[in-house]
XYZ file of C-alpha atoms in Angstrom:
279
model
C 7.029 22.840 7.200
C 6.710 19.918 4.811
C 7.721 16.428 5.833
C 10.174 14.136 4.061
C 7.195 12.171 2.715
C 5.614 15.252 1.157
C 8.962 16.364 -0.249
C 9.621 12.961 -1.806
C 6.222 12.714 -3.489
C 6.644 16.240 -4.805
C 10.083 15.353 -6.184
C 8.751 12.237 -7.914
C 5.838 14.186 -9.383
C 8.314 16.769 -10.626
C 10.161 13.951 -12.409
C 6.877 12.863 -13.983
C 6.714 9.476 -12.287
C 5.223 7.536 -9.412
C 7.152 6.811 -6.215
C 8.323 3.311 -5.337
C 7.428 2.449 -1.742
C 9.175 -0.650 -0.376
C 8.105 -2.659 2.678
C 10.584 -4.690 4.729
C 9.971 -6.304 8.112
C 12.285 -4.728 10.676
C 14.592 -7.388 12.083
C 14.029 -9.997 9.368
C 15.952 -12.280 9.387
C 18.008 -10.587 12.132
C 18.729 -6.978 13.149
C 22.134 -6.766 11.428
C 20.985 -8.190 8.080
C 17.799 -6.148 8.249
C 19.741 -2.895 8.628
C 21.970 -3.849 5.698
C 18.877 -4.494 3.557
C 17.281 -1.180 4.506
C 20.497 0.730 3.831
C 20.636 -0.808 0.337
C 17.093 0.162 -0.634
C 17.539 3.833 -1.638
C 20.439 3.135 -4.000
C 18.392 0.339 -5.572
C 15.580 2.767 -6.373
C 13.288 2.852 -3.343
C 11.819 6.311 -2.822
C 10.082 5.614 0.497
C 10.698 2.809 2.996
C 8.031 1.149 5.095
C 9.367 -0.810 8.065
C 7.116 -3.450 9.542
C 6.895 -3.446 13.327
C 7.053 -7.148 14.266
C 3.941 -8.311 16.121
C 2.799 -11.734 17.265
C -0.766 -11.435 15.894
C -0.624 -9.709 12.466
C -4.230 -10.307 11.443
C -4.158 -8.412 8.131
C -0.999 -10.030 6.797
C -0.571 -13.067 4.627
C 1.718 -16.019 5.401
C 4.906 -14.443 3.987
C 4.755 -11.319 6.161
C 3.528 -13.288 9.175
C 6.589 -15.551 8.894
C 8.856 -12.529 8.457
C 7.479 -11.125 11.694
C 8.081 -14.448 13.420
C 11.678 -14.534 12.179
C 12.200 -10.980 13.427
C 10.713 -11.696 16.845
C 12.797 -14.870 17.134
C 15.912 -12.789 16.430
C 15.073 -10.529 19.366
C 13.495 -7.655 17.447
C 11.283 -5.279 19.400
C 9.795 -1.846 18.883
C 12.750 -0.319 20.758
C 15.163 -2.122 18.426
C 13.075 -1.071 15.402
C 13.562 2.559 16.407
C 17.269 1.879 16.832
C 17.339 0.488 13.294
C 15.879 3.804 12.088
C 18.524 5.733 14.058
C 21.275 3.617 12.535
C 19.851 4.142 9.041
C 19.678 7.895 9.603
C 23.413 8.109 10.275
C 23.936 7.675 6.537
C 20.651 8.851 5.018
C 18.727 11.915 6.161
C 16.531 12.195 3.065
C 14.661 8.911 2.478
C 11.277 8.877 4.236
C 10.771 6.089 6.783
C 7.282 4.881 7.720
C 6.569 2.400 10.502
C 3.726 0.037 9.628
C 1.953 -2.431 11.844
C -0.444 -2.767 14.741
C -1.297 -0.622 17.727
C -0.532 -3.096 20.518
C 3.286 -2.648 20.570
C 2.878 1.159 20.512
C 0.275 1.035 23.308
C 2.599 -1.084 25.452
C 5.518 1.276 24.718
C 3.357 4.284 25.654
C 2.069 6.688 23.013
C 3.858 9.804 24.291
C 7.157 8.009 24.812
C 6.873 6.255 21.463
C 6.200 9.441 19.517
C 9.049 11.266 21.269
C 11.468 8.444 20.492
C 10.142 7.973 16.933
C 10.640 11.643 16.078
C 14.110 11.591 17.623
C 14.989 8.462 15.634
C 13.888 9.997 12.339
C 10.514 8.338 11.681
C 8.369 10.285 9.224
C 5.044 8.470 9.207
C 2.879 5.763 10.708
C 0.497 3.219 9.225
C -1.420 1.471 12.005
C -3.843 -0.923 10.395
C -6.081 -1.676 13.370
C -6.880 1.879 14.485
C -10.028 3.170 12.712
C -10.743 6.910 12.366
C -13.120 6.693 15.318
C -10.035 6.187 17.511
C -8.021 9.131 16.161
C -7.571 10.575 19.668
C -5.613 7.447 20.600
C -2.619 7.899 18.271
C -3.435 9.736 15.039
C -3.951 13.216 16.488
C -0.969 13.000 18.879
C 1.181 11.816 15.955
C 0.098 14.741 13.784
C 0.806 17.141 16.655
C 4.308 15.639 16.908
C 4.916 16.234 13.188
C 4.543 12.589 12.151
C 2.359 11.830 9.122
C -0.494 9.423 9.826
C -1.244 7.446 6.690
C -4.653 5.840 6.402
C -5.696 2.797 4.430
C -8.599 2.885 1.982
C -9.952 -0.356 0.517
C -12.330 -1.470 -2.246
C -15.081 -1.479 0.399
C -14.458 2.137 1.465
C -17.425 3.817 -0.222
C -18.002 7.527 -0.865
C -19.951 7.847 2.378
C -17.096 6.423 4.459
C -14.202 7.993 2.547
C -14.391 11.525 4.050
C -14.184 10.009 7.552
C -11.166 7.956 6.548
C -9.454 10.953 4.955
C -10.249 13.523 7.652
C -6.955 13.310 9.562
C -4.891 11.447 6.975
C -1.606 13.091 6.003
C 1.407 12.297 3.845
C -0.499 10.100 1.408
C -3.408 7.700 1.172
C -2.596 3.994 0.965
C -5.121 2.232 -1.257
C -5.308 -1.498 -0.633
C -5.998 -2.823 -4.110
C -7.953 -5.895 -3.065
C -10.117 -7.262 -0.300
C -8.086 -9.810 1.634
C -4.654 -10.319 3.124
C -1.234 -9.225 1.887
C 0.370 -11.300 -0.840
C -2.675 -11.902 -3.026
C -2.671 -11.001 -6.727
C -4.356 -8.009 -8.358
C -7.122 -9.218 -10.643
C -8.341 -5.978 -12.249
C -6.008 -3.048 -12.904
C -8.798 -0.974 -14.463
C -10.713 -1.191 -11.202
C -7.615 0.021 -9.339
C -7.360 3.040 -11.629
C -11.025 3.855 -11.117
C -10.615 3.580 -7.351
C -7.608 5.912 -7.334
C -9.545 8.459 -9.390
C -12.464 8.229 -6.954
C -10.216 8.817 -3.946
C -8.597 11.787 -5.681
C -12.005 13.410 -6.011
C -12.011 13.595 -2.208
C -8.399 14.620 -1.460
C -5.341 16.386 -2.826
C -3.041 13.887 -1.117
C -0.986 11.460 -3.216
C -2.501 7.984 -3.517
C -0.237 4.937 -3.313
C -1.433 1.452 -4.206
C -0.273 -1.740 -2.558
C -1.153 -5.415 -2.050
C -0.503 -7.654 -5.041
C 2.443 -5.891 -6.733
C 5.048 -8.568 -7.408
C 6.805 -7.850 -10.721
C 8.155 -4.861 -12.692
C 5.162 -5.285 -15.020
C 2.757 -5.087 -12.064
C 4.593 -2.012 -10.809
C 4.366 -0.295 -14.200
C 0.643 -1.060 -14.461
C -0.012 0.527 -11.062
C 2.305 3.484 -11.802
C 0.043 4.495 -14.672
C -2.769 5.289 -12.239
C -1.236 5.908 -8.817
C 1.200 8.387 -7.283
C 2.980 5.567 -5.474
C 3.515 1.834 -5.940
C 3.888 -0.205 -2.743
C 5.721 -3.547 -2.808
C 6.011 -5.745 0.265
C 5.385 -9.478 -0.015
C 7.635 -9.871 -3.072
C 10.532 -8.362 -1.129
C 9.808 -10.505 1.917
C 9.774 -13.544 -0.378
C 13.171 -12.504 -1.736
C 14.549 -12.368 1.800
C 13.111 -15.777 2.673
C 14.422 -17.434 -0.494
C 17.954 -16.213 0.295
C 18.134 -17.701 3.798
C 19.853 -20.923 4.768
C 18.054 -23.944 6.224
C 18.145 -22.351 9.696
C 16.577 -19.095 8.467
C 19.867 -17.256 8.765
C 21.041 -14.590 6.342
C 23.491 -15.568 3.629
C 25.868 -13.578 1.431
C 23.044 -13.231 -1.125
C 20.349 -11.865 1.215
C 20.943 -8.153 0.670
C 21.536 -8.471 -3.077
C 18.419 -10.621 -3.518
C 16.312 -7.734 -2.260
C 18.215 -4.899 -3.918
C 18.212 -6.651 -7.310
C 14.432 -7.016 -7.174
C 14.010 -3.387 -6.070
C 16.119 -2.233 -9.025
C 13.846 -4.147 -11.401
C 10.682 -2.802 -9.736
C 12.098 0.729 -9.836
C 12.774 0.353 -13.556
C 9.168 -0.734 -14.012
C 7.860 2.293 -12.131
C 10.198 4.690 -13.928
C 9.227 3.306 -17.338
C 5.858 5.029 -16.977
C 6.031 8.750 -17.612
C 3.276 10.816 -16.069
C 2.400 14.457 -16.509
C 4.846 16.443 -14.384
C 3.488 18.661 -11.667
C 2.839 22.233 -12.685
């Protein structure tokens, strides 16, 4: 049985285009506004939604996403409340894939078995856990796969051909290629290099390859869509949330529209690039 993630990538390929993958921090700036933002994403053009799991020590994230996590934690967000957000989203949308992205510590504290049971019940489709290497697959990856949850692995510019098969061994759903070496929010310097990297990964797997880190504008999104099966945007959306807040970091009447307007523009950029449709 295919997952929502696999179905969505297949549908986008059938339309001859890349998928737009949008990242939002769960609970930023507060649980109510965050749910409203997430509910608005599909209509704005998001094909897949990544929800950040707020964590106090997000070592791979740049300042924008770190601050988003701090705002979420300050508003009382937790992993339990993140799963509730997914449940609430699912009451009106049973088709859009939801991926939880973050760090292992909150899941470990929750308890792997309990977390996976609750995540499946809530309607979570995939996990990206950035601090669990393939050598620790027994910890979460293999139990997640057994529960029917895709486990999406990151590949980076430093993942060479010797390391790549290990990274890909238990990856499912898609491969997330981090387009640069560094933290989230930096700019892509060389789009040709990204295309070459995607082609190299595809020589090792039949899974779709999505590219993230550094996509900020519709033009960036279109450039990535020429080479990748998915375009991931995170920091730009987090920045849109932050810019809409009042002086006390509270949501305003423009918070949801600030994000959805940007997603519409990014979606137009992705959809402007026509790829060869799947056979």
